[in-house]
Short mmCIF file of C-alpha atoms and ligand atoms in Angstrom, two decimals:
data_model
loop_
_atom_site.label_atom_id
_atom_site.label_comp_id
_atom_site.label_asym_id
_atom_site.label_seq_id
_atom_site.Cartn_x
_atom_site.Cartn_y
_atom_site.Cartn_z
CA MET B 14 100.57 -0.25 -284.30
CA VAL B 15 100.57 2.93 -285.28
CA ASN B 16 103.92 4.13 -286.99
CA TYR B 17 103.78 7.84 -285.97
CA PRO B 18 107.05 8.96 -287.97
CA LEU B 19 105.18 8.05 -290.33
CA LEU B 20 101.91 9.29 -289.60
CA LEU B 21 102.99 13.13 -288.38
CA LYS B 22 104.84 12.68 -291.75
CA GLU B 23 101.98 12.93 -293.07
CA ILE B 24 99.62 15.56 -290.77
CA GLU B 25 102.55 18.14 -291.55
CA LYS B 26 102.20 17.94 -295.36
CA GLU B 27 98.33 17.23 -295.07
CA ILE B 28 98.23 21.29 -293.03
CA GLN B 29 100.14 23.26 -294.92
CA PRO B 30 96.96 25.01 -297.48
CA LEU B 31 95.89 25.95 -294.09
CA PHE B 32 99.19 28.46 -293.43
CA SER B 33 96.72 31.81 -294.47
CA LYS B 34 94.16 31.47 -293.09
CA GLY B 35 93.77 32.19 -289.23
CA LYS B 36 95.74 35.35 -287.47
CA VAL B 37 98.28 35.46 -285.23
CA ALA B 38 96.49 36.84 -281.06
CA ASN B 39 97.30 40.67 -281.56
CA TYR B 40 95.22 41.81 -278.89
CA ILE B 41 98.05 41.20 -276.48
CA PRO B 42 101.44 43.17 -278.59
CA ALA B 43 103.91 41.04 -276.97
CA LEU B 44 102.48 37.39 -278.97
CA SER B 45 101.85 39.36 -282.23
CA LYS B 46 105.74 39.26 -282.86
CA VAL B 47 105.84 35.12 -283.29
CA ASP B 48 106.74 33.60 -286.41
CA PRO B 49 103.00 32.93 -288.02
CA LYS B 50 104.32 30.48 -290.31
CA GLN B 51 105.16 27.72 -287.65
CA PHE B 52 104.22 23.40 -286.66
CA SER B 53 104.88 21.19 -284.57
CA MET B 54 103.12 18.56 -282.62
CA THR B 55 104.36 15.72 -279.65
CA ILE B 56 102.79 12.85 -279.02
CA GLN B 57 104.28 11.24 -275.33
CA LEU B 58 103.63 7.79 -274.63
CA PHE B 59 103.06 6.84 -271.03
CA ASP B 60 106.47 4.63 -270.88
CA GLY B 61 108.62 7.52 -272.08
CA THR B 62 108.69 6.96 -275.85
CA SER B 63 107.65 10.00 -277.83
CA TYR B 64 107.35 11.09 -281.49
CA GLY B 65 107.71 14.76 -282.87
CA VAL B 66 107.76 17.03 -286.41
CA GLY B 67 108.66 19.91 -286.35
CA ASN B 68 110.63 22.18 -284.48
CA GLN B 69 109.38 20.35 -280.59
CA ASN B 70 112.16 22.99 -278.35
CA LYS B 71 110.47 26.30 -279.88
CA ALA B 72 108.65 28.14 -276.14
CA PHE B 73 104.84 29.64 -277.48
CA SER B 74 103.27 31.33 -274.47
CA ILE B 75 101.22 28.72 -273.04
CA GLN B 76 98.44 31.13 -272.30
CA SER B 77 94.88 29.41 -271.18
CA ILE B 78 96.77 26.18 -271.17
CA SER B 79 98.31 27.01 -266.99
CA LYS B 80 94.21 27.17 -266.83
CA VAL B 81 94.51 22.64 -267.13
CA PHE B 82 97.26 23.19 -263.82
CA THR B 83 95.08 25.63 -262.18
CA PHE B 84 92.10 24.59 -261.84
CA THR B 85 93.79 21.21 -260.83
CA LEU B 86 95.43 22.63 -258.10
CA ALA B 87 91.86 24.17 -256.65
CA LEU B 88 89.92 20.83 -257.58
CA LYS B 89 92.91 19.35 -255.58
CA HIS B 90 93.17 21.29 -252.20
CA TYR B 91 89.49 22.26 -252.27
CA GLY B 92 86.90 19.65 -253.95
CA LYS B 93 83.81 19.50 -255.13
CA GLU B 94 83.23 23.53 -252.86
CA LEU B 95 84.64 24.64 -255.78
CA TYR B 96 82.48 24.79 -257.77
CA GLN B 97 79.88 27.27 -255.72
CA ARG B 98 82.44 29.60 -256.96
CA VAL B 99 82.66 27.96 -260.03
CA ASN B 100 80.61 26.68 -262.40
CA HIS B 101 81.20 23.67 -265.00
CA GLU B 102 78.66 23.89 -267.34
CA PRO B 103 80.35 25.59 -271.40
CA SER B 104 79.08 29.22 -271.45
CA GLY B 105 79.12 29.02 -275.49
CA ASN B 106 80.73 32.43 -274.89
CA PRO B 107 83.95 34.31 -275.86
CA PHE B 108 87.02 33.26 -272.97
CA ASN B 109 86.76 37.15 -272.50
CA SER B 110 83.11 37.94 -272.18
CA LEU B 111 81.55 39.77 -269.12
CA VAL B 112 77.85 39.42 -270.48
CA GLN B 113 76.77 36.33 -269.00
CA LEU B 114 78.38 37.49 -266.03
CA GLU B 115 76.34 40.22 -264.71
CA TYR B 116 73.14 37.56 -264.68
CA GLU B 117 74.65 35.17 -263.83
CA ASN B 118 75.79 37.08 -260.51
CA GLY B 119 80.17 36.62 -260.36
CA ILE B 120 79.81 33.38 -260.43
CA PRO B 121 81.27 31.69 -264.23
CA ARG B 122 80.83 29.51 -266.30
CA ASN B 123 83.62 27.42 -266.46
CA PRO B 124 87.34 27.49 -265.03
CA PHE B 125 88.35 27.85 -268.51
CA ILE B 126 86.84 31.45 -269.36
CA ASN B 127 88.85 33.98 -267.95
CA ALA B 128 86.71 34.81 -265.65
CA GLY B 129 86.12 31.11 -264.70
CA ALA B 130 91.04 31.12 -264.31
CA ILE B 131 90.67 34.25 -262.32
CA VAL B 132 88.14 33.65 -259.52
CA THR B 133 90.11 29.84 -259.75
CA THR B 134 93.82 31.95 -259.45
CA ASP B 135 91.86 33.52 -256.57
CA SER B 136 91.48 30.33 -254.30
CA LEU B 137 95.36 29.63 -255.44
CA THR B 138 96.25 32.90 -253.35
CA SER B 139 93.94 32.62 -250.40
CA ILE B 140 96.47 29.70 -249.41
CA HIS B 141 99.84 30.35 -251.63
CA LYS B 142 99.14 34.44 -250.26
CA ASP B 143 102.70 36.30 -252.25
CA SER B 144 104.13 32.63 -253.50
CA THR B 145 100.91 31.31 -255.97
CA PHE B 146 102.80 31.72 -259.11
CA GLU B 147 106.04 30.01 -257.12
CA HIS B 148 103.35 26.90 -256.59
CA ILE B 149 102.29 26.59 -259.67
CA LEU B 150 105.74 27.56 -261.85
CA ASN B 151 106.61 24.27 -259.91
CA PHE B 152 103.64 22.07 -259.70
CA ILE B 153 103.80 22.73 -263.60
CA LYS B 154 108.11 22.26 -263.33
CA LYS B 155 106.43 18.81 -262.14
CA THR B 156 104.25 17.70 -264.29
CA SER B 157 106.05 18.00 -266.33
CA ASN B 158 109.80 16.88 -264.87
CA ASP B 159 111.49 19.58 -266.27
CA GLU B 160 112.45 22.31 -263.85
CA SER B 161 114.47 24.30 -266.53
CA ILE B 162 110.04 25.57 -267.40
CA VAL B 163 110.02 29.91 -266.61
CA TYR B 164 107.97 32.58 -267.85
CA ASP B 165 108.36 35.64 -270.40
CA ASN B 166 108.86 38.81 -268.80
CA GLU B 167 107.96 40.97 -271.38
CA ILE B 168 104.46 38.94 -272.37
CA PHE B 169 103.60 39.28 -269.07
CA HIS B 170 103.78 43.00 -269.07
CA SER B 171 102.20 43.20 -272.65
CA GLU B 172 99.45 42.20 -271.06
CA MET B 173 99.59 43.78 -267.50
CA ALA B 174 99.33 47.38 -269.83
CA ASN B 175 96.94 45.95 -272.29
CA GLY B 176 94.77 43.86 -269.97
CA TYR B 177 91.43 46.44 -270.14
CA ARG B 178 88.72 42.74 -270.33
CA ASN B 179 90.53 41.13 -267.78
CA MET B 180 90.06 43.77 -265.45
CA ALA B 181 86.74 44.76 -266.41
CA LEU B 182 86.04 40.76 -265.41
CA ILE B 183 88.02 40.29 -262.34
CA ASN B 184 85.91 44.30 -261.07
CA MET B 185 82.74 42.22 -262.24
CA ILE B 186 83.56 39.33 -260.21
CA LYS B 187 85.03 41.75 -257.26
CA SER B 188 81.38 43.33 -257.18
CA PHE B 189 80.40 40.21 -256.22
CA ASN B 190 82.45 38.61 -253.96
CA ASN B 191 83.44 36.22 -255.73
CA ILE B 192 87.08 37.36 -255.23
CA HIS B 193 88.31 37.49 -251.42
CA ASN B 194 91.98 38.36 -252.51
CA PRO B 195 93.06 41.89 -253.81
CA ILE B 196 92.82 42.15 -257.15
CA ASP B 197 96.07 43.35 -257.74
CA ASP B 198 97.88 40.47 -256.71
CA VAL B 199 95.22 37.90 -258.82
CA ILE B 200 95.81 39.31 -261.65
CA LYS B 201 98.73 39.27 -262.12
CA THR B 202 99.50 35.70 -261.17
CA TYR B 203 97.18 35.48 -263.38
CA PHE B 204 98.69 37.22 -266.45
CA LYS B 205 102.79 35.57 -265.08
CA GLN B 206 100.80 32.12 -265.30
CA CYS B 207 99.32 32.69 -268.85
CA SER B 208 102.83 33.79 -269.68
CA ILE B 209 105.09 30.49 -268.74
CA MET B 210 106.83 29.41 -271.59
CA MET B 211 107.32 25.75 -272.99
CA ASN B 212 107.21 23.71 -276.34
CA THR B 213 105.68 20.82 -276.75
CA GLN B 214 107.72 17.78 -275.70
CA GLN B 215 107.36 19.32 -272.02
CA LEU B 216 103.80 20.58 -272.44
CA ALA B 217 102.58 16.42 -273.86
CA GLN B 218 104.19 15.49 -270.97
CA SER B 219 102.61 17.76 -268.43
CA MET B 220 98.89 16.18 -269.69
CA LEU B 221 99.90 12.60 -269.10
CA PHE B 222 98.80 13.01 -265.25
CA LEU B 223 95.35 13.02 -266.80
CA ALA B 224 95.46 10.41 -269.94
CA ASN B 225 96.93 8.36 -266.81
CA HIS B 226 93.82 8.35 -263.28
CA GLY B 227 95.92 11.81 -262.21
CA ILE B 228 99.22 9.30 -261.88
CA ASN B 229 101.96 10.27 -263.38
CA PRO B 230 103.29 7.36 -265.47
CA LEU B 231 106.73 8.29 -265.79
CA THR B 232 107.19 8.53 -262.31
CA ASN B 233 104.11 7.16 -260.51
CA GLU B 234 103.10 9.79 -258.79
CA VAL B 235 99.97 10.25 -257.43
CA ILE B 236 99.19 13.80 -258.42
CA ILE B 237 95.07 13.31 -257.94
CA THR B 238 91.98 11.10 -257.90
CA GLU B 239 90.76 9.40 -260.34
CA SER B 240 87.68 10.67 -260.18
CA GLN B 241 89.36 14.47 -260.55
CA ALA B 242 90.64 13.32 -263.76
CA LYS B 243 87.32 12.21 -264.66
CA ARG B 244 86.22 15.77 -263.70
CA ILE B 245 88.93 18.02 -265.62
CA ASN B 246 89.18 15.47 -268.33
CA SER B 247 85.70 16.16 -269.14
CA LEU B 248 85.32 19.35 -268.36
CA MET B 249 88.17 19.74 -271.30
CA LEU B 250 86.23 18.12 -273.20
CA THR B 251 82.98 20.22 -273.01
CA CYS B 252 85.08 23.73 -272.24
CA GLY B 253 88.30 23.51 -273.54
CA HIS B 254 87.59 26.20 -276.23
CA TYR B 255 84.79 28.58 -274.86
CA ASP B 256 82.73 28.52 -277.73
CA ALA B 257 83.77 26.33 -279.73
CA SER B 258 84.49 23.35 -277.75
CA GLY B 259 81.89 21.54 -279.30
CA ASP B 260 83.48 22.31 -282.59
CA PHE B 261 86.48 20.56 -280.83
CA ALA B 262 84.62 17.91 -279.52
CA TYR B 263 83.16 17.10 -282.86
CA LYS B 264 85.71 16.86 -285.56
CA VAL B 265 89.24 15.33 -282.93
CA GLY B 266 86.74 13.74 -280.24
CA LEU B 267 89.04 13.96 -277.33
CA PRO B 268 89.52 16.37 -273.79
CA GLY B 269 92.00 18.95 -275.19
CA LYS B 270 92.52 22.55 -274.07
CA SER B 271 94.01 25.80 -276.54
CA GLY B 272 95.77 29.18 -275.47
CA VAL B 273 95.83 32.31 -277.67
CA GLY B 274 99.10 31.60 -277.94
CA GLY B 275 98.22 28.58 -280.75
CA GLY B 276 99.32 25.51 -278.35
CA ILE B 277 96.19 22.95 -278.30
CA VAL B 278 97.07 20.04 -275.60
CA ALA B 279 94.86 16.70 -276.01
CA VAL B 280 94.18 13.73 -274.55
CA VAL B 281 93.91 9.89 -275.46
CA PRO B 282 92.60 7.86 -272.10
CA GLN B 283 94.64 5.06 -271.58
CA LYS B 284 97.26 6.07 -273.95
CA MET B 285 99.18 9.40 -274.68
CA ALA B 286 98.96 13.13 -274.26
CA ILE B 287 99.56 15.55 -277.01
CA CYS B 288 100.99 19.20 -277.84
CA VAL B 289 100.42 20.92 -281.06
CA TYR B 290 101.83 24.75 -281.45
CA SER B 291 100.90 26.18 -284.13
CA PRO B 292 100.00 30.24 -283.46
CA GLN B 293 97.60 31.61 -286.53
CA LEU B 294 94.12 31.30 -284.67
CA ASN B 295 89.90 30.85 -285.25
CA SER B 296 87.51 33.22 -284.75
CA GLN B 297 87.47 31.45 -281.81
CA GLY B 298 91.10 32.37 -280.07
CA ASN B 299 91.67 28.16 -280.67
CA SER B 300 95.09 27.28 -282.87
CA LEU B 301 93.39 26.86 -286.82
CA ILE B 302 96.02 24.79 -287.75
CA GLY B 303 96.29 22.19 -284.18
CA THR B 304 92.56 21.73 -284.36
CA LYS B 305 93.60 19.95 -288.08
CA ALA B 306 96.16 18.63 -286.76
CA LEU B 307 94.91 16.97 -284.57
CA GLU B 308 91.88 16.05 -285.75
CA LEU B 309 92.65 14.00 -288.76
CA PHE B 310 95.53 12.49 -285.76
CA THR B 311 92.11 11.21 -284.21
CA THR B 312 90.19 10.15 -287.96
CA LYS B 313 93.72 8.43 -289.35
CA THR B 314 94.00 7.11 -286.02
CA GLY B 315 91.11 6.55 -284.81
CA LEU B 316 92.49 7.05 -281.96
CA SER B 317 89.36 9.34 -279.89
CA ILE B 318 86.86 8.35 -276.78
CA PHE B 319 84.38 7.67 -279.27
N1 LIG W 413 96.34 36.14 -271.22
C1 LIG W 413 94.86 35.42 -272.14
C2 LIG W 413 93.94 36.65 -271.68
O1 LIG W 413 93.72 36.72 -270.82
C3 LIG W 413 94.92 34.26 -271.96
C4 LIG W 413 93.64 33.78 -272.98
C5 LIG W 413 93.77 32.74 -273.62
O2 LIG W 413 94.45 31.89 -274.04
N2 LIG W 413 92.41 32.45 -274.69
O3 LIG W 413 93.23 36.70 -272.29
#
């Protein structure tokens, strides 16, 4: 049996030298205000026990981690049909890249790069119209067993005012008829979902269904089918860290998803879910210390999928 409290203390100590190495995201001005020297991590087990280190109550902007929730909702509703609009291949390009999209006719490589997540959010907008964001937020509240989760209006507006690349992406996709709703509605929902605030405890709980064949082990609620859970985990492994997905799989060996807010979630199948937060990013936009902490976790415990 792993001594998790001791393990987390060891990890916290070993990541300290990395605190000067990364950079907080600043292309969304409101994100640049966070204290760069933060680190927290939560390990959430199926029986409700959790272990943590750092300030696990500190909420941060989940950013691209929201793409896991929207993809889950879209896959649940559309099934395989969704892949006609968004592929399931790694992109090998930055999360906000435009180039591939043009020569691949507006079909994004996967739902975890911005282009793919925007299409996914559009697919949900076709179902839920004006209440799409509320639907996404309610789903997140359900999977994390926490009704108190909100979004940050300042971060939302900051991204709205500076989201030139995302506007370019959505316009490009629309030109290929792969956006079915008004672009303003879809992009607003996308920016709002990115500005949802959660802490490592809430995020670790919210990922448990992916570690447990689609069933939330704390409530026994079936969230998605076992086969769909497998697909989502596979995509997290191959695409969850954009052009650093290979590096993350190589170092950590777990399905994971990062966000430019500094969070990373990771799934240990049939065992637990983990969330780590540290806002300094590497050059691919993933938490530098978060990646290291997860690498240390799987190296020290042997708990990877390989
Ligand atoms: N809201 C961010 C964006 O669209 C999300 C990017 C990310 O977390 N990688 O640019």
